[in-house]
mmCIF file with all atom_site columns, C-alpha atoms and ligand atoms in Angstrom:
data_model
loop_
_atom_site.group_PDB
_atom_site.id
_atom_site.type_symbol
_atom_site.label_atom_id
_atom_site.label_alt_id
_atom_site.label_comp_id
_atom_site.label_asym_id
_atom_site.label_entity_id
_atom_site.label_seq_id
_atom_site.pdbx_PDB_ins_code
_atom_site.Cartn_x
_atom_site.Cartn_y
_atom_site.Cartn_z
_atom_site.occupancy
_atom_site.B_iso_or_equiv
_atom_site.pdbx_formal_charge
_atom_site.auth_seq_id
_atom_site.auth_comp_id
_atom_site.auth_asym_id
_atom_site.auth_atom_id
_atom_site.pdbx_PDB_model_num
ATOM   1   C  CA  . MET U 1 1   ? 7.835  105.715 86.146  1.00 46.00 ? 175 MET U CA  1
ATOM   2   C  CA  . PHE U 1 2   ? 9.167  108.229 83.596  1.00 50.00 ? 176 PHE U CA  1
ATOM   3   C  CA  . TYR U 1 3   ? 9.022  110.752 86.538  1.00 52.00 ? 177 TYR U CA  1
ATOM   4   C  CA  . ARG U 1 4   ? 11.593 108.498 88.567  1.00 53.00 ? 178 ARG U CA  1
ATOM   5   C  CA  . LEU U 1 5   ? 13.929 108.214 85.357  1.00 52.00 ? 179 LEU U CA  1
ATOM   6   C  CA  . LEU U 1 6   ? 13.973 112.073 85.223  1.00 52.00 ? 180 LEU U CA  1
ATOM   7   C  CA  . ILE U 1 7   ? 14.431 112.959 88.573  1.00 52.00 ? 181 ILE U CA  1
ATOM   8   C  CA  . ILE U 1 8   ? 16.822 110.298 89.824  1.00 50.00 ? 182 ILE U CA  1
ATOM   9   C  CA  . PRO U 1 9   ? 19.965 111.077 87.123  1.00 50.00 ? 183 PRO U CA  1
ATOM   10  C  CA  . LEU U 1 10  ? 19.140 114.980 88.215  1.00 50.00 ? 184 LEU U CA  1
ATOM   11  C  CA  . ILE U 1 11  ? 19.826 114.326 92.030  1.00 50.00 ? 185 ILE U CA  1
ATOM   12  C  CA  . MET U 1 12  ? 22.906 112.397 91.162  1.00 50.00 ? 186 MET U CA  1
ATOM   13  C  CA  . THR U 1 13  ? 24.223 114.934 88.964  1.00 49.00 ? 187 THR U CA  1
ATOM   14  C  CA  . MET U 1 14  ? 23.509 117.856 91.422  1.00 48.00 ? 188 MET U CA  1
ATOM   15  C  CA  . THR U 1 15  ? 25.396 115.849 94.418  1.00 45.00 ? 189 THR U CA  1
ATOM   16  C  CA  . VAL U 1 16  ? 28.652 115.025 92.427  1.00 43.00 ? 190 VAL U CA  1
ATOM   17  C  CA  . GLN U 1 17  ? 28.789 118.978 91.534  1.00 43.00 ? 191 GLN U CA  1
ATOM   18  C  CA  . VAL U 1 18  ? 28.549 119.571 95.182  1.00 45.00 ? 192 VAL U CA  1
ATOM   19  C  CA  . ALA U 1 19  ? 31.042 117.275 95.935  1.00 46.00 ? 193 ALA U CA  1
ATOM   20  C  CA  . VAL U 1 20  ? 34.106 118.386 94.327  1.00 62.00 ? 194 VAL U CA  1
ATOM   21  C  CA  . GLY U 1 21  ? 36.512 121.045 95.096  1.00 90.00 ? 195 GLY U CA  1
ATOM   22  C  CA  . PHE U 1 22  ? 36.926 123.978 97.817  1.00 97.00 ? 196 PHE U CA  1
ATOM   23  C  CA  . GLU U 1 23  ? 34.657 126.453 98.821  1.00 97.00 ? 197 GLU U CA  1
ATOM   24  C  CA  . PRO U 1 24  ? 36.117 130.328 99.208  1.00 98.00 ? 198 PRO U CA  1
ATOM   25  C  CA  . LYS U 1 25  ? 36.377 131.111 102.780 1.00 98.00 ? 199 LYS U CA  1
ATOM   26  C  CA  . PRO U 1 26  ? 34.330 134.292 103.357 1.00 98.00 ? 200 PRO U CA  1
ATOM   27  C  CA  . LEU U 1 27  ? 36.229 137.091 104.863 1.00 98.00 ? 201 LEU U CA  1
ATOM   28  C  CA  . PRO U 1 28  ? 36.320 136.943 108.818 1.00 97.00 ? 202 PRO U CA  1
ATOM   29  C  CA  . TYR U 1 29  ? 35.289 140.923 109.079 1.00 98.00 ? 203 TYR U CA  1
ATOM   30  C  CA  . ALA U 1 30  ? 33.287 143.142 106.639 1.00 98.00 ? 204 ALA U CA  1
ATOM   31  C  CA  . TYR U 1 31  ? 34.917 144.669 103.578 1.00 98.00 ? 205 TYR U CA  1
ATOM   32  C  CA  . ASP U 1 32  ? 35.193 148.345 104.934 1.00 98.00 ? 206 ASP U CA  1
ATOM   33  C  CA  . ALA U 1 33  ? 36.363 146.903 108.310 1.00 98.00 ? 207 ALA U CA  1
ATOM   34  C  CA  . LEU U 1 34  ? 39.925 147.293 108.224 1.00 98.00 ? 208 LEU U CA  1
ATOM   35  C  CA  . ALA U 1 35  ? 40.118 150.875 106.458 1.00 98.00 ? 209 ALA U CA  1
ATOM   36  C  CA  . PRO U 1 36  ? 41.956 153.188 106.654 1.00 98.00 ? 210 PRO U CA  1
ATOM   37  C  CA  . VAL U 1 37  ? 45.143 150.684 106.403 1.00 98.00 ? 211 VAL U CA  1
ATOM   38  C  CA  . LEU U 1 38  ? 43.181 148.676 103.799 1.00 98.00 ? 212 LEU U CA  1
ATOM   39  C  CA  . SER U 1 39  ? 40.545 149.753 101.972 1.00 98.00 ? 213 SER U CA  1
ATOM   40  C  CA  . GLU U 1 40  ? 37.142 148.410 100.991 1.00 98.00 ? 214 GLU U CA  1
ATOM   41  C  CA  . GLU U 1 41  ? 38.139 148.497 97.457  1.00 98.00 ? 215 GLU U CA  1
ATOM   42  C  CA  . SER U 1 42  ? 41.450 147.091 97.694  1.00 98.00 ? 216 SER U CA  1
ATOM   43  C  CA  . LEU U 1 43  ? 39.914 143.939 99.897  1.00 98.00 ? 217 LEU U CA  1
ATOM   44  C  CA  . ARG U 1 44  ? 36.937 143.362 97.728  1.00 98.00 ? 218 ARG U CA  1
ATOM   45  C  CA  . TYR U 1 45  ? 39.716 142.899 95.048  1.00 97.00 ? 219 TYR U CA  1
ATOM   46  C  CA  . HIS U 1 46  ? 42.285 141.481 97.278  1.00 98.00 ? 220 HIS U CA  1
ATOM   47  C  CA  . HIS U 1 47  ? 39.249 138.423 98.651  1.00 98.00 ? 221 HIS U CA  1
ATOM   48  C  CA  . ASP U 1 48  ? 36.907 138.476 95.708  1.00 98.00 ? 222 ASP U CA  1
ATOM   49  C  CA  . LYS U 1 49  ? 38.851 138.455 92.521  1.00 98.00 ? 223 LYS U CA  1
ATOM   50  C  CA  . HIS U 1 50  ? 42.563 137.451 93.382  1.00 98.00 ? 224 HIS U CA  1
ATOM   51  C  CA  . TYR U 1 51  ? 41.575 134.739 96.389  1.00 98.00 ? 225 TYR U CA  1
ATOM   52  C  CA  . VAL U 1 52  ? 38.652 133.499 94.814  1.00 98.00 ? 226 VAL U CA  1
ATOM   53  C  CA  . GLY U 1 53  ? 40.126 133.227 91.692  1.00 98.00 ? 227 GLY U CA  1
ATOM   54  C  CA  . TYR U 1 54  ? 42.902 131.071 93.085  1.00 98.00 ? 228 TYR U CA  1
ATOM   55  C  CA  . VAL U 1 55  ? 40.180 128.541 94.732  1.00 98.00 ? 229 VAL U CA  1
ATOM   56  C  CA  . THR U 1 56  ? 38.333 128.421 91.489  1.00 98.00 ? 230 THR U CA  1
ATOM   57  C  CA  . LYS U 1 57  ? 41.376 127.703 89.233  1.00 98.00 ? 231 LYS U CA  1
ATOM   58  C  CA  . LEU U 1 58  ? 42.556 124.981 91.807  1.00 98.00 ? 232 LEU U CA  1
ATOM   59  C  CA  . ASN U 1 59  ? 39.243 123.217 91.517  1.00 98.00 ? 233 ASN U CA  1
ATOM   60  C  CA  . GLU U 1 60  ? 39.366 123.150 87.670  1.00 97.00 ? 234 GLU U CA  1
ATOM   61  C  CA  . LEU U 1 61  ? 42.855 122.074 87.979  1.00 98.00 ? 235 LEU U CA  1
ATOM   62  C  CA  . ILE U 1 62  ? 42.255 119.288 90.144  1.00 97.00 ? 236 ILE U CA  1
ATOM   63  C  CA  . VAL U 1 63  ? 39.120 117.476 88.692  1.00 96.00 ? 237 VAL U CA  1
ATOM   64  C  CA  . GLY U 1 64  ? 39.556 114.317 87.672  1.00 95.00 ? 238 GLY U CA  1
ATOM   65  C  CA  . THR U 1 65  ? 43.322 113.952 89.481  1.00 96.00 ? 239 THR U CA  1
ATOM   66  C  CA  . PRO U 1 66  ? 44.237 112.155 92.517  1.00 96.00 ? 240 PRO U CA  1
ATOM   67  C  CA  . PHE U 1 67  ? 44.235 115.649 94.361  1.00 97.00 ? 241 PHE U CA  1
ATOM   68  C  CA  . ALA U 1 68  ? 40.635 116.080 93.838  1.00 96.00 ? 242 ALA U CA  1
ATOM   69  C  CA  . ASP U 1 69  ? 39.979 114.509 97.489  1.00 94.00 ? 243 ASP U CA  1
ATOM   70  C  CA  . GLN U 1 70  ? 43.155 115.342 98.983  1.00 97.00 ? 244 GLN U CA  1
ATOM   71  C  CA  . PRO U 1 71  ? 43.102 118.331 101.769 1.00 97.00 ? 245 PRO U CA  1
ATOM   72  C  CA  . ILE U 1 72  ? 44.854 121.492 100.908 1.00 97.00 ? 246 ILE U CA  1
ATOM   73  C  CA  . GLU U 1 73  ? 47.970 120.706 102.910 1.00 97.00 ? 247 GLU U CA  1
ATOM   74  C  CA  . GLU U 1 74  ? 48.587 117.164 100.742 1.00 98.00 ? 248 GLU U CA  1
ATOM   75  C  CA  . ILE U 1 75  ? 48.339 119.024 98.035  1.00 98.00 ? 249 ILE U CA  1
ATOM   76  C  CA  . ILE U 1 76  ? 50.702 121.679 98.522  1.00 98.00 ? 250 ILE U CA  1
ATOM   77  C  CA  . LEU U 1 77  ? 53.257 119.208 99.589  1.00 97.00 ? 251 LEU U CA  1
ATOM   78  C  CA  . GLY U 1 78  ? 52.424 116.718 96.884  1.00 97.00 ? 252 GLY U CA  1
ATOM   79  C  CA  . SER U 1 79  ? 52.161 118.937 93.701  1.00 98.00 ? 253 SER U CA  1
ATOM   80  C  CA  . ASP U 1 80  ? 54.135 121.421 91.777  1.00 97.00 ? 254 ASP U CA  1
ATOM   81  C  CA  . ARG U 1 81  ? 53.599 123.925 88.721  1.00 98.00 ? 255 ARG U CA  1
ATOM   82  C  CA  . ALA U 1 82  ? 50.185 125.120 88.381  1.00 98.00 ? 256 ALA U CA  1
ATOM   83  C  CA  . ILE U 1 83  ? 48.241 123.034 90.913  1.00 98.00 ? 257 ILE U CA  1
ATOM   84  C  CA  . PHE U 1 84  ? 50.861 123.998 93.795  1.00 98.00 ? 258 PHE U CA  1
ATOM   85  C  CA  . ASN U 1 85  ? 50.590 127.216 92.987  1.00 98.00 ? 259 ASN U CA  1
ATOM   86  C  CA  . ASN U 1 86  ? 47.208 127.737 93.363  1.00 98.00 ? 260 ASN U CA  1
ATOM   87  C  CA  . ALA U 1 87  ? 46.742 125.542 96.172  1.00 98.00 ? 261 ALA U CA  1
ATOM   88  C  CA  . ALA U 1 88  ? 49.400 127.093 98.064  1.00 98.00 ? 262 ALA U CA  1
ATOM   89  C  CA  . GLN U 1 89  ? 47.918 130.943 96.960  1.00 98.00 ? 263 GLN U CA  1
ATOM   90  C  CA  . VAL U 1 90  ? 44.713 129.736 98.343  1.00 98.00 ? 264 VAL U CA  1
ATOM   91  C  CA  . TRP U 1 91  ? 46.089 128.639 101.713 1.00 98.00 ? 265 TRP U CA  1
ATOM   92  C  CA  . ASN U 1 92  ? 48.136 131.589 102.052 1.00 98.00 ? 266 ASN U CA  1
ATOM   93  C  CA  . HIS U 1 93  ? 45.500 134.028 101.701 1.00 98.00 ? 267 HIS U CA  1
ATOM   94  C  CA  . GLU U 1 94  ? 43.146 132.327 103.971 1.00 98.00 ? 268 GLU U CA  1
ATOM   95  C  CA  . PHE U 1 95  ? 46.177 132.609 106.900 1.00 98.00 ? 269 PHE U CA  1
ATOM   96  C  CA  . TYR U 1 96  ? 46.920 136.153 105.803 1.00 98.00 ? 270 TYR U CA  1
ATOM   97  C  CA  . PHE U 1 97  ? 43.214 137.458 105.921 1.00 98.00 ? 271 PHE U CA  1
ATOM   98  C  CA  . GLU U 1 98  ? 42.735 135.202 109.305 1.00 98.00 ? 272 GLU U CA  1
ATOM   99  C  CA  . GLU U 1 99  ? 45.676 137.069 111.169 1.00 98.00 ? 273 GLU U CA  1
ATOM   100 C  CA  . LEU U 1 100 ? 44.266 140.571 110.362 1.00 98.00 ? 274 LEU U CA  1
ATOM   101 C  CA  . SER U 1 101 ? 41.423 142.349 112.642 1.00 98.00 ? 275 SER U CA  1
ATOM   102 C  CA  . PRO U 1 102 ? 39.628 145.776 112.968 1.00 98.00 ? 276 PRO U CA  1
ATOM   103 C  CA  . ASP U 1 103 ? 40.386 144.955 116.739 1.00 98.00 ? 277 ASP U CA  1
ATOM   104 C  CA  . PRO U 1 104 ? 43.568 143.377 116.900 1.00 98.00 ? 278 PRO U CA  1
ATOM   105 C  CA  . GLN U 1 105 ? 45.529 142.534 120.167 1.00 98.00 ? 279 GLN U CA  1
ATOM   106 C  CA  . PRO U 1 106 ? 48.556 144.983 119.312 1.00 98.00 ? 280 PRO U CA  1
ATOM   107 C  CA  . GLN U 1 107 ? 51.395 143.307 120.874 1.00 98.00 ? 281 GLN U CA  1
ATOM   108 C  CA  . PRO U 1 108 ? 52.339 139.384 121.157 1.00 98.00 ? 282 PRO U CA  1
ATOM   109 C  CA  . SER U 1 109 ? 52.597 138.201 124.561 1.00 98.00 ? 283 SER U CA  1
ATOM   110 C  CA  . GLY U 1 110 ? 52.968 134.910 126.810 1.00 98.00 ? 284 GLY U CA  1
ATOM   111 C  CA  . PRO U 1 111 ? 55.617 132.212 125.086 1.00 98.00 ? 285 PRO U CA  1
ATOM   112 C  CA  . LEU U 1 112 ? 55.782 133.884 122.131 1.00 98.00 ? 286 LEU U CA  1
ATOM   113 C  CA  . LEU U 1 113 ? 56.707 137.608 123.493 1.00 98.00 ? 287 LEU U CA  1
ATOM   114 C  CA  . VAL U 1 114 ? 59.539 135.865 125.058 1.00 98.00 ? 288 VAL U CA  1
ATOM   115 C  CA  . ALA U 1 115 ? 60.473 133.660 121.832 1.00 98.00 ? 289 ALA U CA  1
ATOM   116 C  CA  . ILE U 1 116 ? 61.062 136.960 120.326 1.00 98.00 ? 290 ILE U CA  1
ATOM   117 C  CA  . HIS U 1 117 ? 62.902 138.799 122.595 1.00 98.00 ? 291 HIS U CA  1
ATOM   118 C  CA  . ARG U 1 118 ? 65.248 135.765 122.635 1.00 98.00 ? 292 ARG U CA  1
ATOM   119 C  CA  . ASP U 1 119 ? 65.628 135.379 118.599 1.00 98.00 ? 293 ASP U CA  1
ATOM   120 C  CA  . PHE U 1 120 ? 65.121 139.452 117.749 1.00 98.00 ? 294 PHE U CA  1
ATOM   121 C  CA  . GLY U 1 121 ? 65.798 141.534 120.975 1.00 98.00 ? 295 GLY U CA  1
ATOM   122 C  CA  . SER U 1 122 ? 62.448 143.050 120.917 1.00 98.00 ? 296 SER U CA  1
ATOM   123 C  CA  . VAL U 1 123 ? 59.150 143.267 118.787 1.00 98.00 ? 297 VAL U CA  1
ATOM   124 C  CA  . GLU U 1 124 ? 60.211 146.376 117.079 1.00 98.00 ? 298 GLU U CA  1
ATOM   125 C  CA  . ALA U 1 125 ? 63.408 144.759 115.860 1.00 98.00 ? 299 ALA U CA  1
ATOM   126 C  CA  . LEU U 1 126 ? 61.203 141.909 114.604 1.00 98.00 ? 300 LEU U CA  1
ATOM   127 C  CA  . LYS U 1 127 ? 58.946 144.212 112.918 1.00 98.00 ? 301 LYS U CA  1
ATOM   128 C  CA  . GLU U 1 128 ? 62.077 146.002 111.062 1.00 98.00 ? 302 GLU U CA  1
ATOM   129 C  CA  . ALA U 1 129 ? 63.811 142.951 110.152 1.00 98.00 ? 303 ALA U CA  1
ATOM   130 C  CA  . MET U 1 130 ? 60.352 141.748 108.477 1.00 98.00 ? 304 MET U CA  1
ATOM   131 C  CA  . ASN U 1 131 ? 60.092 145.440 106.648 1.00 98.00 ? 305 ASN U CA  1
ATOM   132 C  CA  . ARG U 1 132 ? 63.572 144.934 105.310 1.00 98.00 ? 306 ARG U CA  1
ATOM   133 C  CA  . ALA U 1 133 ? 62.754 141.381 104.275 1.00 98.00 ? 307 ALA U CA  1
ATOM   134 C  CA  . ALA U 1 134 ? 59.547 142.795 102.348 1.00 98.00 ? 308 ALA U CA  1
ATOM   135 C  CA  . ALA U 1 135 ? 61.329 145.556 100.886 1.00 97.00 ? 309 ALA U CA  1
ATOM   136 C  CA  . ASP U 1 136 ? 64.308 143.254 99.515  1.00 97.00 ? 310 ASP U CA  1
ATOM   137 C  CA  . LEU U 1 137 ? 61.967 140.599 98.416  1.00 97.00 ? 311 LEU U CA  1
ATOM   138 C  CA  . PHE U 1 138 ? 62.258 141.191 94.464  1.00 96.00 ? 312 PHE U CA  1
ATOM   139 C  CA  . GLY U 1 139 ? 58.546 140.802 92.667  1.00 96.00 ? 313 GLY U CA  1
ATOM   140 C  CA  . SER U 1 140 ? 55.627 138.848 94.145  1.00 98.00 ? 314 SER U CA  1
ATOM   141 C  CA  . GLY U 1 141 ? 55.846 136.659 97.260  1.00 98.00 ? 315 GLY U CA  1
ATOM   142 C  CA  . TRP U 1 142 ? 55.643 136.603 101.111 1.00 98.00 ? 316 TRP U CA  1
ATOM   143 C  CA  . VAL U 1 143 ? 57.394 137.140 103.993 1.00 98.00 ? 317 VAL U CA  1
ATOM   144 C  CA  . TRP U 1 144 ? 56.764 134.918 106.879 1.00 98.00 ? 318 TRP U CA  1
ATOM   145 C  CA  . LEU U 1 145 ? 57.561 134.852 110.730 1.00 98.00 ? 319 LEU U CA  1
ATOM   146 C  CA  . VAL U 1 146 ? 58.231 130.859 111.040 1.00 98.00 ? 320 VAL U CA  1
ATOM   147 C  CA  . THR U 1 147 ? 59.010 128.555 114.054 1.00 98.00 ? 321 THR U CA  1
ATOM   148 C  CA  . ASN U 1 148 ? 60.763 125.339 114.111 1.00 97.00 ? 322 ASN U CA  1
ATOM   149 C  CA  . GLU U 1 149 ? 58.828 122.549 116.421 1.00 96.00 ? 323 GLU U CA  1
ATOM   150 C  CA  . GLU U 1 150 ? 61.612 123.689 119.161 1.00 97.00 ? 324 GLU U CA  1
ATOM   151 C  CA  . GLY U 1 151 ? 60.005 126.935 118.929 1.00 98.00 ? 325 GLY U CA  1
ATOM   152 C  CA  . GLU U 1 152 ? 62.773 129.076 117.358 1.00 98.00 ? 326 GLU U CA  1
ATOM   153 C  CA  . LEU U 1 153 ? 61.822 131.815 115.354 1.00 98.00 ? 327 LEU U CA  1
ATOM   154 C  CA  . SER U 1 154 ? 63.235 133.023 111.849 1.00 98.00 ? 328 SER U CA  1
ATOM   155 C  CA  . ILE U 1 155 ? 61.884 135.176 109.025 1.00 98.00 ? 329 ILE U CA  1
ATOM   156 C  CA  . LEU U 1 156 ? 61.948 133.881 105.764 1.00 98.00 ? 330 LEU U CA  1
ATOM   157 C  CA  . SER U 1 157 ? 61.051 135.207 102.160 1.00 98.00 ? 331 SER U CA  1
ATOM   158 C  CA  . THR U 1 158 ? 59.328 133.032 99.559  1.00 98.00 ? 332 THR U CA  1
ATOM   159 C  CA  . ARG U 1 159 ? 58.510 133.691 95.947  1.00 98.00 ? 333 ARG U CA  1
ATOM   160 C  CA  . ASN U 1 160 ? 55.448 133.730 94.469  1.00 98.00 ? 334 ASN U CA  1
ATOM   161 C  CA  . ALA U 1 161 ? 53.545 131.274 95.790  1.00 98.00 ? 335 ALA U CA  1
ATOM   162 C  CA  . GLY U 1 162 ? 56.024 129.760 98.092  1.00 98.00 ? 336 GLY U CA  1
ATOM   163 C  CA  . THR U 1 163 ? 55.103 128.421 101.733 1.00 98.00 ? 337 THR U CA  1
ATOM   164 C  CA  . PRO U 1 164 ? 57.185 127.397 104.992 1.00 98.00 ? 338 PRO U CA  1
ATOM   165 C  CA  . MET U 1 165 ? 55.669 124.334 104.795 1.00 96.00 ? 339 MET U CA  1
ATOM   166 C  CA  . ARG U 1 166 ? 58.078 123.099 101.654 1.00 95.00 ? 340 ARG U CA  1
ATOM   167 C  CA  . HIS U 1 167 ? 60.762 124.378 103.558 1.00 96.00 ? 341 HIS U CA  1
ATOM   168 C  CA  . GLY U 1 168 ? 60.000 122.271 106.660 1.00 96.00 ? 342 GLY U CA  1
ATOM   169 C  CA  . MET U 1 169 ? 58.979 125.411 108.864 1.00 98.00 ? 343 MET U CA  1
ATOM   170 C  CA  . ILE U 1 170 ? 55.709 126.144 110.810 1.00 98.00 ? 344 ILE U CA  1
ATOM   171 C  CA  . PRO U 1 171 ? 54.078 129.679 109.434 1.00 98.00 ? 345 PRO U CA  1
ATOM   172 C  CA  . LEU U 1 172 ? 52.684 132.009 112.199 1.00 98.00 ? 346 LEU U CA  1
ATOM   173 C  CA  . LEU U 1 173 ? 52.770 135.129 110.562 1.00 98.00 ? 347 LEU U CA  1
ATOM   174 C  CA  . ALA U 1 174 ? 52.285 136.049 106.855 1.00 98.00 ? 348 ALA U CA  1
ATOM   175 C  CA  . LEU U 1 175 ? 52.939 139.705 104.960 1.00 98.00 ? 349 LEU U CA  1
ATOM   176 C  CA  . ASP U 1 176 ? 51.581 139.594 101.261 1.00 98.00 ? 350 ASP U CA  1
ATOM   177 C  CA  . VAL U 1 177 ? 53.911 141.428 99.350  1.00 97.00 ? 351 VAL U CA  1
ATOM   178 C  CA  . TRP U 1 178 ? 52.513 140.948 95.983  1.00 96.00 ? 352 TRP U CA  1
ATOM   179 C  CA  . GLU U 1 179 ? 51.626 144.089 94.428  1.00 94.00 ? 353 GLU U CA  1
ATOM   180 C  CA  . HIS U 1 180 ? 47.885 143.282 94.132  1.00 96.00 ? 354 HIS U CA  1
ATOM   181 C  CA  . ALA U 1 181 ? 47.823 143.261 98.073  1.00 96.00 ? 355 ALA U CA  1
ATOM   182 C  CA  . TYR U 1 182 ? 48.834 146.990 98.422  1.00 95.00 ? 356 TYR U CA  1
ATOM   183 C  CA  . TYR U 1 183 ? 48.487 148.667 94.843  1.00 95.00 ? 357 TYR U CA  1
ATOM   184 C  CA  . ILE U 1 184 ? 44.758 150.315 95.361  1.00 96.00 ? 358 ILE U CA  1
ATOM   185 C  CA  . ASP U 1 185 ? 45.695 151.859 98.236  1.00 96.00 ? 359 ASP U CA  1
ATOM   186 C  CA  . TYR U 1 186 ? 49.539 152.420 98.252  1.00 95.00 ? 360 TYR U CA  1
ATOM   187 C  CA  . ARG U 1 187 ? 50.566 152.382 94.594  1.00 96.00 ? 361 ARG U CA  1
ATOM   188 C  CA  . ASN U 1 188 ? 54.209 151.384 94.390  1.00 94.00 ? 362 ASN U CA  1
ATOM   189 C  CA  . ARG U 1 189 ? 54.818 152.229 97.873  1.00 95.00 ? 363 ARG U CA  1
ATOM   190 C  CA  . ARG U 1 190 ? 55.063 148.926 99.043  1.00 94.00 ? 364 ARG U CA  1
ATOM   191 C  CA  . ALA U 1 191 ? 57.212 149.635 102.294 1.00 95.00 ? 365 ALA U CA  1
ATOM   192 C  CA  . ASP U 1 192 ? 54.875 152.200 103.524 1.00 95.00 ? 366 ASP U CA  1
ATOM   193 C  CA  . ALA U 1 193 ? 52.146 149.719 102.874 1.00 96.00 ? 367 ALA U CA  1
ATOM   194 C  CA  . VAL U 1 194 ? 53.949 146.782 105.023 1.00 97.00 ? 368 VAL U CA  1
ATOM   195 C  CA  . LYS U 1 195 ? 54.417 149.785 107.731 1.00 97.00 ? 369 LYS U CA  1
ATOM   196 C  CA  . GLU U 1 196 ? 50.907 150.148 108.062 1.00 97.00 ? 370 GLU U CA  1
ATOM   197 C  CA  . LEU U 1 197 ? 49.491 146.650 107.963 1.00 98.00 ? 371 LEU U CA  1
ATOM   198 C  CA  . TRP U 1 198 ? 51.058 146.078 111.645 1.00 98.00 ? 372 TRP U CA  1
ATOM   199 C  CA  . HIS U 1 199 ? 48.212 148.174 113.020 1.00 98.00 ? 373 HIS U CA  1
ATOM   200 C  CA  . LEU U 1 200 ? 45.944 145.234 111.576 1.00 98.00 ? 374 LEU U CA  1
ATOM   201 C  CA  . ILE U 1 201 ? 47.793 142.237 112.828 1.00 98.00 ? 375 ILE U CA  1
ATOM   202 C  CA  . ASP U 1 202 ? 46.118 140.289 115.651 1.00 98.00 ? 376 ASP U CA  1
ATOM   203 C  CA  . TRP U 1 203 ? 48.731 138.946 117.542 1.00 98.00 ? 377 TRP U CA  1
ATOM   204 C  CA  . ARG U 1 204 ? 45.959 136.743 119.534 1.00 98.00 ? 378 ARG U CA  1
ATOM   205 C  CA  . VAL U 1 205 ? 45.943 134.684 116.309 1.00 98.00 ? 379 VAL U CA  1
ATOM   206 C  CA  . VAL U 1 206 ? 49.736 134.583 116.243 1.00 98.00 ? 380 VAL U CA  1
ATOM   207 C  CA  . ASP U 1 207 ? 50.344 133.637 119.834 1.00 98.00 ? 381 ASP U CA  1
ATOM   208 C  CA  . ALA U 1 208 ? 47.960 130.924 119.410 1.00 98.00 ? 382 ALA U CA  1
ATOM   209 C  CA  . ARG U 1 209 ? 49.239 129.419 116.061 1.00 98.00 ? 383 ARG U CA  1
ATOM   210 C  CA  . TYR U 1 210 ? 52.890 129.617 118.266 1.00 98.00 ? 384 TYR U CA  1
ATOM   211 C  CA  . GLU U 1 211 ? 51.421 127.583 121.199 1.00 97.00 ? 385 GLU U CA  1
ATOM   212 C  CA  . ASP U 1 212 ? 49.921 125.293 118.581 1.00 96.00 ? 386 ASP U CA  1
ATOM   213 C  CA  . ARG U 1 213 ? 53.031 124.212 116.548 1.00 95.00 ? 387 ARG U CA  1
ATOM   214 C  CA  . SER U 1 214 ? 53.218 120.909 115.919 1.00 80.00 ? 388 SER U CA  1
HETATM 215 MN MN1 . MN  V 2 .   ? 47.422 138.334 98.024  1.00 95.07 ? 273 MN  V MN1 1
#
């Protein structure tokens, strides 16, 4: 009897702790796999400190609120201030880490390639336009290749945690232009960091996002 009284509340407590909150996703490659474009040290800080920090903070903020059992996209669309900032940064980073690869498909293909030629003239012109947008974004934020449901492409810059979802657009490709994304490897040279990042973009992922848009 005493044994049961002790064990049952313990099991209930453990279950509640496991059920609440988001789990950080591991990087889909080794920490040193993207060097020399992104060093192991840079990725360890970016993933383990910055990204995991957003997950931890989000979990703290949503406990006991209606957001606690919502999918992250719903939180992003329905929240503001700190909850929005941390939820959007979690989503943005998962999206960003997923599109990088040590063995990337080097060019877009299929319907996305056709759309890039139609809307930007060439892949090089698209990259140059995104590089310019990254240079022009004052402070922290993201530069996105986005599409609408009709498949028309455009470039969108968002400040801080901003996301295309809040602009009614579908994100295809994200460039993280927060200083924390490049300062360890490139110091203040954001333009160089963005130019080099293209070597890691896995267009296989971007092609699939374009074909799955909805
Ligand atoms: Mn970042």
